[in-house]
């Protein structure tokens, strides 16, 4: 059974599930070189179909993880529709009604129900119409009948992604979804048990913690939907007493309510959060503001998690949705005494939702056969394109790279890279299949010596241009993780979606790959069987230095997505101060 999952919103993505196994997943941004590319992911779809020699008619189903799409997010093709043009014209040209309602409801929260009514009417009419137009565009692109294409609820897709991507799909688990919003919802509590699924709570989108955090991001002059991690990275710099002083203003912003206290309720519609920040928090310093709202997020979610465990009696957790990209929040969740086993969906924002939609259709298709779903958990995330050694050689020859730079072939290039790292050199690496998701996991990566704090400034000056407060991250050999991380529950951490406190040895060996202020780190724990070549680099580096990890940051120019192949990697190499580039077994040097 072959199911294609397609998401056409923010960071549009395509995924293929074959007989319960995710074989491919890739985001459109890698092909277009436009970060967080939205719209129909034509290049991603074409790559997957061509790789497997498939056409649309060979697919058993095509699924999308959303039922209602706002007209402003329609693809460029569908924005030409007269109806969508009219709706967008009204939305942009007469905001007075919306702003007036927002102003009144901000001071009179009882009017929120009226706003919800109009929101639901809009979603179920205009939103459903726009979504149907998007699905028609997809069906036409695949040359398949529209009835072969199925739309699944957004948060159901997130929930299925979190459960079936984990190792817990043969047991009972509590699955929590949390994002800005999707299909009118921002949070759900679900219980899965061996193919059976029950949603026991949902929170309406106007109570969204994700919208709150997005508003804070924008208030601080950063880019919504992209720079929320910078707010999280800034938060530890604020002094605790300053946070506590400002927190008094916001401590009643959220509370738990509804049946069994499993819904998240906000003091006012979170779409009015920008107004609140301007009126109530304008004199709060930037680092304190970040610290205060990180605390709001953590306190609210931790209370929600505890309550969900108490009500369901289930302490095995799967957490998914964009809010769970906050690695400091995830650390606090793992530290809760009520939590047993826990899994955080890698790259759990909307780029993971097409995987969940695939799982939904696969599981539901087996119900009629009375078979339990056999789904293989997500493992290494190397789900994108790869480039053969011959393809790399052809690229180097066609672009006369050897005429401009030193080009060397190494049969054992991993050992050569490790030597360069031990000499405190910085190396860009492209090898094997590209990682899916927001994190580089060794195959499209910039590597450096993690014990040398100077490399942080060098990498930033050469290529990354990261904000001064933002940390890098380490890749650590699995057998050395206990030396560096405080992890009493032995939570698995192969995806860089979870932070840990570090040991004194970790603070020495990995100092350049830790948060400079609180010494936490967001590691990738590397198993040899998942990526033998990358493991070998770190092992050889350990043999030379005694350090069982390397600094790993994504291979991209500032403001651009992670590189796709030799062309993109070489372009980034040329346009930056990077001195060394490893393309499979070829090493290119500017020196």
XYZ file of C-alpha atoms in Angstrom, residues 27-38 40 43 560-561 564 568:
18
model
C 10.203 19.884 2.277
C 9.837 22.125 -0.760
C 12.201 24.777 0.621
C 15.182 22.531 -0.121
C 14.402 22.560 -3.842
C 13.414 26.233 -4.195
C 16.014 27.602 -1.729
C 13.243 29.724 -0.164
C 13.108 29.169 3.585
C 9.739 27.879 4.841
C 8.390 27.726 1.286
C 4.602 27.403 1.185
C 1.958 22.998 -3.472
C 9.371 19.499 -6.599
C 18.270 30.226 3.562
C 17.216 26.601 4.072
C 19.989 20.117 -0.875
C 23.618 24.245 -3.180
